[in-house]
Amino acid sequence: MLQITDLHAAIDNKPILQGLNLTVNAGEVHAIMGPNASGKSTLAHVLAGKDGYDVTQGSVIYNGQNLLELAAEERARQGIFLAMQYPVELPGVNNMVFLRESLNAIRRARGESELDAVAFLRLVKEKAKLVHLDEKLLKRSVNTGFSGGEKKRNEILQMALLEPTLAILDETDSGLDIDALRVVAEGVNALRNPQRAMIVVTHYQRLLDYIEPDYVHVLANGKIIRSGTKQLARELEAKGYGWITGGAAA
Amino acid sequence: MNLAESNRQWLHNLITQGQHLPGQQLDWLNQTRQTARQLMASLELPHRKQEAWRYTSIERLTKYNFLHAPENDGTLPDTGIGEWILPDNGSYRLVFINGHCAPRLCDIRGLPRNVAIGCLRASMSTDGEVIQHYLSKQFVPSSPDLFTALNTANIDDGLFVHIPKNVTLDKPVEVLHLNLARDSELLILPRHLVVIEAGASATLIERYASHGSHAYFSNNVSEVFVNDNARLSHYRIQDESSQSHHLGRVNILQGADSNYKGVYLALGGSWSRCEIDARFAGKGAHCDINGLYTVHDKQLTDFHLNVLHNQTHCSSRENFRGIIAGSGRAVFDGRIVVDKQAQKTDAQLTNKNLLLSHDAEVDTKPQLEIYADDVKCSHGTTVGQIDPKQVFYLRSRGIDEAMARKMLCLGFAEEILEQLELPEVRSFVENRVQDTLFAPH
C-alpha cells in the first residue's frame, strides 16, 4: 500500500528526515517510535501533505501513485487520514457541519452519494458512541474549548466516519489519562481490519499495550535505525532510546 | 477652483437645494429645518484632520453633484422586490423607495390598535404630538454634526414606529429601504423615528438595498427611543450596490431598565459609514450592539460607535467583527465614555478583524474614557489572517482550500450571526455574507 524510499525532508533548509525507508501493507499496524526531534511528526505531516516541508529526495508511493504530488485534500479523499497530535480549534465552525462537509467530500471522491441530514445524524451518533464522545460536543464549534481527551476522541470519531485506508496517528496518546487512552485505543482497535493499514507514531511504549502493532520501528536522526516486533518496544521501554541510538537521547 | 472652494460650493449646493420641501408645512417642523440649515452654514466639511474623520475621506462624495431624489413615480424594478424581502414570515412590512413610502408595497394588516407603523410624513397629521416631542429634540448630539444637520434641514419622510405603553408587538416590523439609482447622483435623505414607550417591546428589521447602477448618496438619520423597561431588537442590514454612498446615523436613547439589542450588518457599498450613538436617560439599562462588516475590493466601510454611560448601573456590550478582502478598507472607531456619576457601569468593547488579502486594510481604534471610579470596563481588538493550521486541518479532512477558507470566514462571523435570533433573518444574512465574500465580483 505504501512504499517510502530514501525520503529526505527539510523545514527551512534544516534536514529532518534523512533517508527514511518504510513499507506498509494492507492490514498492518506499524508503530514508529523514537526520541524527541527524531522526525516522527515530520513523517506524519509529510505523508498528510502539510505545507512547509521540502521533500529534497526520495519517493512515497501510495497505492501505485506518487503521493507527494497530491494536495492534502486529495490525499484525504484517497483514504489517508492523519489524527493530529494537536487538533486545532475552529471557533464558530460547527462540529456537525464540519464532519458532514468532510464526509461528503470524501464520499463524492469515492463516487458515493452524499448523505442527507437525517442519515448523517444517525451515522455520526453511532460513531460518537464508539469513542464515548458526548453528543453535546457535536453541536459545539470544532474542538473549541474541548479538553485534551475530547479533542483526541473527536479525531478518532473523524477516523471512524471517514473510514480511511491508511490512518496515521500522531502521538494520539499525548496528554491523555489512562481512561481516555483506553477509550481512544478501543476506538482505534475497532477500526482495524485487513484492508486498512495504520501508522502509530508515539514516544512511549504505553500506547502499544492497548494498540498492538505488527511492527515497531525506531526513528532517530531522520532514519529508521531498528525495526522489529512489539518485543522491540518493550526492550526500548526497559532500556531507553540511548540503548540503540548510542547517545543520551531521552 | 481650488479644493477648499469646490468643497464649499458642493456644500452650498446641498444646503440650498432643500429650501422648497414638499410635505407638511408645520411651524415647528419649519423651525427645526431652519435651525439645522443655519447650523450647516456654520460648519465646515469633514476633513482628515478631524479625529472622527481621520481614516475616512469624503473625497468620494464630493466628486458627485448629488441632487434631491424626486418623489417616487411608482415604477418598480421589473423583477419586483422579492429579492430584498424576507420569505413570507408574517412580519409587518414597510417599503420605502428613495426615502419615500411606497404604500402599495406595504403590508401592515392586523396591526394592533394604537400601534403606529408607517411613514413619517403621513404620521405628522395622525401622531403629530409624539413626533413633535421626540424628533430632533430629545437626543441632542454632543457636538454638531454636518451630515445630521443636512438630514434635519430636509426632514420630509422616513420610517415612523410608535409602540404604545406596555404593548408587545406580536410580529416583527420589516422595513425595506430600496434605493433606485436609475438616474445619476441622487441624494436621499430619509429621517426615521422609532419610539418604544415604557414597558413595550418590538423587533425591527431594516434593510438598505439598491437597484440600478448609478451613484447615489443616502444620508439617513434614525432616532431610536427605548423608554423605561421597554425592549427593542434592531437588525440593520446595509447591503447596497458598488456605486452607493451611505452615511447612516443612529441615535439611541434608553430609559431606565430598558434593553436595546442591535445587530448591524454592513455587507456592501462603495463608501459607507455608520455612526451609532447610544446613551441613557435612566439607570439599570442594558445596551447590546453587535456588528459585522464584510468589505470587498475598492470598498470603504466605516463604523463609528459612541456609547455614553451617563447613568448608574447601566451595562453595555459592543462586539464588532470585520472580514476585509481584496483592496477593501475598513474603519472601526468605538468609544465608550463613562461619566463621573455613572458608577457601577459594566461595559465591554470588542473588535476583531480578519484580513483576507495583503491589500486589505483596517484601522481600528477602541477607546475607553472613564471618569467614574467604581466600574467594570474592558476593551480589546485584534487584526489577523486565516490561520494556515486551520486550513490544513480542514484540507486534511478532504475539504478543498476554497471551501476551507469559506468555512473559516463564516466561523469567524458566527459570533455575530448567532445574534440574529430570527432564523429567517439569519439564513438570509448568512447567504448574503457568503455571496459578498465568495461570489466572483
PDB file of C-alpha atoms in Angstrom, chain B residues 227-373:
ATOM      1  CA  ASN B 227     -38.212  54.117  27.141  1.00  0.00           C
ATOM      2  CA  ASP B 228     -38.316  52.763  30.698  1.00  0.00           C
ATOM      3  CA  ASN B 229     -38.401  48.980  30.848  1.00  0.00           C
ATOM      4  CA  ALA B 230     -39.005  48.755  27.089  1.00  0.00           C
ATOM      5  CA  ARG B 231     -37.235  46.413  24.685  1.00  0.00           C
ATOM      6  CA  LEU B 232     -36.125  46.693  21.107  1.00  0.00           C
ATOM      7  CA  SER B 233     -34.314  44.161  18.952  1.00  0.00           C
ATOM      8  CA  HIS B 234     -32.979  46.039  15.958  1.00  0.00           C
ATOM      9  CA  TYR B 235     -31.392  44.326  12.981  1.00  0.00           C
ATOM     10  CA  ARG B 236     -29.987  46.776  10.483  1.00  0.00           C
ATOM     11  CA  ILE B 237     -28.693  45.315   7.244  1.00  0.00           C
ATOM     12  CA  GLN B 238     -26.884  47.601   4.837  1.00  0.00           C
ATOM     13  CA  ASP B 239     -26.345  45.737   1.593  1.00  0.00           C
ATOM     14  CA  GLU B 240     -26.110  48.149  -1.326  1.00  0.00           C
ATOM     15  CA  SER B 241     -24.546  48.442  -4.761  1.00  0.00           C
ATOM     16  CA  SER B 242     -20.923  49.122  -5.556  1.00  0.00           C
ATOM     17  CA  GLN B 243     -21.942  52.659  -6.594  1.00  0.00           C
ATOM     18  CA  SER B 244     -23.713  53.527  -3.373  1.00  0.00           C
ATOM     19  CA  HIS B 245     -22.625  56.016  -0.764  1.00  0.00           C
ATOM     20  CA  HIS B 246     -24.232  55.557   2.575  1.00  0.00           C
ATOM     21  CA  LEU B 247     -23.918  57.642   5.679  1.00  0.00           C
ATOM     22  CA  GLY B 248     -26.199  56.351   8.381  1.00  0.00           C
ATOM     23  CA  ARG B 249     -26.560  57.764  11.832  1.00  0.00           C
ATOM     24  CA  VAL B 250     -28.455  56.013  14.598  1.00  0.00           C
ATOM     25  CA  ASN B 251     -29.041  57.878  17.837  1.00  0.00           C
ATOM     26  CA  ILE B 252     -30.317  55.706  20.660  1.00  0.00           C
ATOM     27  CA  LEU B 253     -31.678  56.948  23.949  1.00  0.00           C
ATOM     28  CA  GLN B 254     -32.598  54.348  26.547  1.00  0.00           C
ATOM     29  CA  GLY B 255     -34.799  54.748  29.600  1.00  0.00           C
ATOM     30  CA  ALA B 256     -34.338  53.042  32.965  1.00  0.00           C
ATOM     31  CA  ASP B 257     -34.181  49.216  32.892  1.00  0.00           C
ATOM     32  CA  SER B 258     -34.651  49.178  29.140  1.00  0.00           C
ATOM     33  CA  ASN B 259     -32.956  46.808  26.744  1.00  0.00           C
ATOM     34  CA  TYR B 260     -31.701  47.630  23.272  1.00  0.00           C
ATOM     35  CA  LYS B 261     -30.153  44.929  21.180  1.00  0.00           C
ATOM     36  CA  GLY B 262     -28.736  45.982  17.841  1.00  0.00           C
ATOM     37  CA  VAL B 263     -27.142  43.823  15.160  1.00  0.00           C
ATOM     38  CA  TYR B 264     -25.604  45.952  12.431  1.00  0.00           C
ATOM     39  CA  LEU B 265     -24.519  44.341   9.197  1.00  0.00           C
ATOM     40  CA  ALA B 266     -22.588  46.237   6.556  1.00  0.00           C
ATOM     41  CA  LEU B 267     -22.303  43.938   3.570  1.00  0.00           C
ATOM     42  CA  GLY B 268     -21.958  46.202   0.569  1.00  0.00           C
ATOM     43  CA  GLY B 269     -21.493  49.708  -0.741  1.00  0.00           C
ATOM     44  CA  SER B 270     -18.808  51.802  -2.350  1.00  0.00           C
ATOM     45  CA  TRP B 271     -18.454  54.155   0.580  1.00  0.00           C
ATOM     46  CA  SER B 272     -20.409  53.517   3.697  1.00  0.00           C
ATOM     47  CA  ARG B 273     -20.225  54.818   7.175  1.00  0.00           C
ATOM     48  CA  CYS B 274     -22.498  54.104  10.090  1.00  0.00           C
ATOM     49  CA  GLU B 275     -22.387  56.239  13.193  1.00  0.00           C
ATOM     50  CA  ILE B 276     -24.115  54.883  16.259  1.00  0.00           C
ATOM     51  CA  ASP B 277     -24.585  56.998  19.369  1.00  0.00           C
ATOM     52  CA  ALA B 278     -26.135  55.448  22.434  1.00  0.00           C
ATOM     53  CA  ARG B 279     -26.811  56.959  25.809  1.00  0.00           C
ATOM     54  CA  PHE B 280     -29.077  56.574  28.784  1.00  0.00           C
ATOM     55  CA  ALA B 281     -31.892  58.532  30.376  1.00  0.00           C
ATOM     56  CA  GLY B 282     -32.281  56.247  33.387  1.00  0.00           C
ATOM     57  CA  LYS B 283     -30.377  53.658  35.385  1.00  0.00           C
ATOM     58  CA  GLY B 284     -30.238  49.879  35.044  1.00  0.00           C
ATOM     59  CA  ALA B 285     -30.481  49.744  31.262  1.00  0.00           C
ATOM     60  CA  HIS B 286     -28.627  47.343  29.001  1.00  0.00           C
ATOM     61  CA  CYS B 287     -27.360  48.174  25.553  1.00  0.00           C
ATOM     62  CA  ASP B 288     -26.039  45.438  23.321  1.00  0.00           C
ATOM     63  CA  ILE B 289     -24.620  46.460  19.945  1.00  0.00           C
ATOM     64  CA  ASN B 290     -23.166  43.847  17.622  1.00  0.00           C
ATOM     65  CA  GLY B 291     -21.869  44.326  14.135  1.00  0.00           C
ATOM     66  CA  LEU B 292     -20.403  42.520  11.188  1.00  0.00           C
ATOM     67  CA  TYR B 293     -18.839  44.122   8.154  1.00  0.00           C
ATOM     68  CA  THR B 294     -17.663  42.364   5.023  1.00  0.00           C
ATOM     69  CA  VAL B 295     -15.620  44.638   2.826  1.00  0.00           C
ATOM     70  CA  HIS B 296     -14.568  43.936  -0.709  1.00  0.00           C
ATOM     71  CA  ASP B 297     -12.348  45.358  -3.382  1.00  0.00           C
ATOM     72  CA  LYS B 298     -12.414  49.149  -3.575  1.00  0.00           C
ATOM     73  CA  GLN B 299     -14.999  49.437  -0.816  1.00  0.00           C
ATOM     74  CA  LEU B 300     -14.757  51.505   2.285  1.00  0.00           C
ATOM     75  CA  THR B 301     -16.806  50.585   5.330  1.00  0.00           C
ATOM     76  CA  ASP B 302     -16.656  52.632   8.469  1.00  0.00           C
ATOM     77  CA  PHE B 303     -18.316  52.101  11.845  1.00  0.00           C
ATOM     78  CA  HIS B 304     -18.263  54.826  14.430  1.00  0.00           C
ATOM     79  CA  LEU B 305     -19.634  53.912  17.792  1.00  0.00           C
ATOM     80  CA  ASN B 306     -20.144  56.252  20.720  1.00  0.00           C
ATOM     81  CA  VAL B 307     -21.642  54.857  23.876  1.00  0.00           C
ATOM     82  CA  LEU B 308     -22.053  57.366  26.647  1.00  0.00           C
ATOM     83  CA  HIS B 309     -22.599  55.886  30.088  1.00  0.00           C
ATOM     84  CA  ASN B 310     -24.139  58.798  31.890  1.00  0.00           C
ATOM     85  CA  GLN B 311     -26.326  56.882  34.407  1.00  0.00           C
ATOM     86  CA  THR B 312     -25.546  54.402  37.173  1.00  0.00           C
ATOM     87  CA  HIS B 313     -25.937  50.619  36.918  1.00  0.00           C
ATOM     88  CA  CYS B 314     -26.121  50.513  33.136  1.00  0.00           C
ATOM     89  CA  SER B 315     -24.288  47.907  31.117  1.00  0.00           C
ATOM     90  CA  SER B 316     -23.276  47.729  27.509  1.00  0.00           C
ATOM     91  CA  ARG B 317     -21.647  45.230  25.175  1.00  0.00           C
ATOM     92  CA  GLU B 318     -20.220  46.305  21.864  1.00  0.00           C
ATOM     93  CA  ASN B 319     -18.975  43.470  19.712  1.00  0.00           C
ATOM     94  CA  PHE B 320     -17.953  44.108  16.107  1.00  0.00           C
ATOM     95  CA  ARG B 321     -16.241  41.828  13.637  1.00  0.00           C
ATOM     96  CA  GLY B 322     -14.990  42.542  10.150  1.00  0.00           C
ATOM     97  CA  ILE B 323     -13.822  40.478   7.202  1.00  0.00           C
ATOM     98  CA  ILE B 324     -11.876  42.509   4.676  1.00  0.00           C
ATOM     99  CA  ALA B 325     -10.991  41.158   1.238  1.00  0.00           C
ATOM    100  CA  GLY B 326      -9.219  42.399  -1.880  1.00  0.00           C
ATOM    101  CA  SER B 327      -8.300  46.044  -1.608  1.00  0.00           C
ATOM    102  CA  GLY B 328     -11.147  46.714   0.808  1.00  0.00           C
ATOM    103  CA  ARG B 329     -10.726  49.156   3.663  1.00  0.00           C
ATOM    104  CA  ALA B 330     -12.495  49.184   6.978  1.00  0.00           C
ATOM    105  CA  VAL B 331     -12.543  51.649   9.812  1.00  0.00           C
ATOM    106  CA  PHE B 332     -13.758  50.857  13.288  1.00  0.00           C
ATOM    107  CA  ASP B 333     -13.834  53.605  15.847  1.00  0.00           C
ATOM    108  CA  GLY B 334     -15.510  52.508  19.046  1.00  0.00           C
ATOM    109  CA  ARG B 335     -15.660  54.783  22.018  1.00  0.00           C
ATOM    110  CA  ILE B 336     -17.144  54.256  25.446  1.00  0.00           C
ATOM    111  CA  VAL B 337     -17.297  57.191  27.807  1.00  0.00           C
ATOM    112  CA  VAL B 338     -18.199  56.644  31.445  1.00  0.00           C
ATOM    113  CA  ASP B 339     -19.219  59.885  33.126  1.00  0.00           C
ATOM    114  CA  LYS B 340     -18.204  60.669  36.669  1.00  0.00           C
ATOM    115  CA  GLN B 341     -21.687  59.973  38.043  1.00  0.00           C
ATOM    116  CA  ALA B 342     -22.132  56.669  36.137  1.00  0.00           C
ATOM    117  CA  GLN B 343     -20.988  54.346  38.933  1.00  0.00           C
ATOM    118  CA  LYS B 344     -21.457  50.579  38.592  1.00  0.00           C
ATOM    119  CA  THR B 345     -21.160  50.791  34.847  1.00  0.00           C
ATOM    120  CA  ASP B 346     -20.292  47.493  33.178  1.00  0.00           C
ATOM    121  CA  ALA B 347     -19.058  47.941  29.617  1.00  0.00           C
ATOM    122  CA  GLN B 348     -17.128  45.793  27.175  1.00  0.00           C
ATOM    123  CA  LEU B 349     -15.968  46.730  23.714  1.00  0.00           C
ATOM    124  CA  THR B 350     -14.515  44.179  21.300  1.00  0.00           C
ATOM    125  CA  ASN B 351     -13.452  44.487  17.686  1.00  0.00           C
ATOM    126  CA  LYS B 352     -11.923  41.627  15.709  1.00  0.00           C
ATOM    127  CA  ASN B 353     -10.839  41.741  12.104  1.00  0.00           C
ATOM    128  CA  LEU B 354      -9.890  39.138   9.565  1.00  0.00           C
ATOM    129  CA  LEU B 355      -7.852  40.293   6.571  1.00  0.00           C
ATOM    130  CA  LEU B 356      -8.146  38.039   3.534  1.00  0.00           C
ATOM    131  CA  SER B 357      -5.528  39.678   1.349  1.00  0.00           C
ATOM    132  CA  HIS B 358      -2.305  41.646   1.504  1.00  0.00           C
ATOM    133  CA  ASP B 359      -4.054  44.745   0.220  1.00  0.00           C
ATOM    134  CA  ALA B 360      -6.916  44.620   2.711  1.00  0.00           C
ATOM    135  CA  GLU B 361      -6.696  47.220   5.421  1.00  0.00           C
ATOM    136  CA  VAL B 362      -8.375  48.081   8.682  1.00  0.00           C
ATOM    137  CA  ASP B 363      -7.932  50.995  11.039  1.00  0.00           C
ATOM    138  CA  THR B 364      -9.353  50.083  14.391  1.00  0.00           C
ATOM    139  CA  LYS B 365      -9.463  52.380  17.347  1.00  0.00           C
ATOM    140  CA  PRO B 366     -11.217  51.250  20.513  1.00  0.00           C
ATOM    141  CA  GLN B 367     -11.328  53.846  23.235  1.00  0.00           C
ATOM    142  CA  LEU B 368     -12.417  53.867  26.841  1.00  0.00           C
ATOM    143  CA  GLU B 369     -12.740  57.122  28.713  1.00  0.00           C
ATOM    144  CA  ILE B 370     -13.594  56.507  32.323  1.00  0.00           C
ATOM    145  CA  TYR B 371     -14.284  59.259  34.806  1.00  0.00           C
ATOM    146  CA  ALA B 372     -16.104  57.176  37.454  1.00  0.00           C
ATOM    147  CA  ASP B 373     -14.184  55.042  39.959  1.00  0.00           C
TER     148      ASP B 373
END
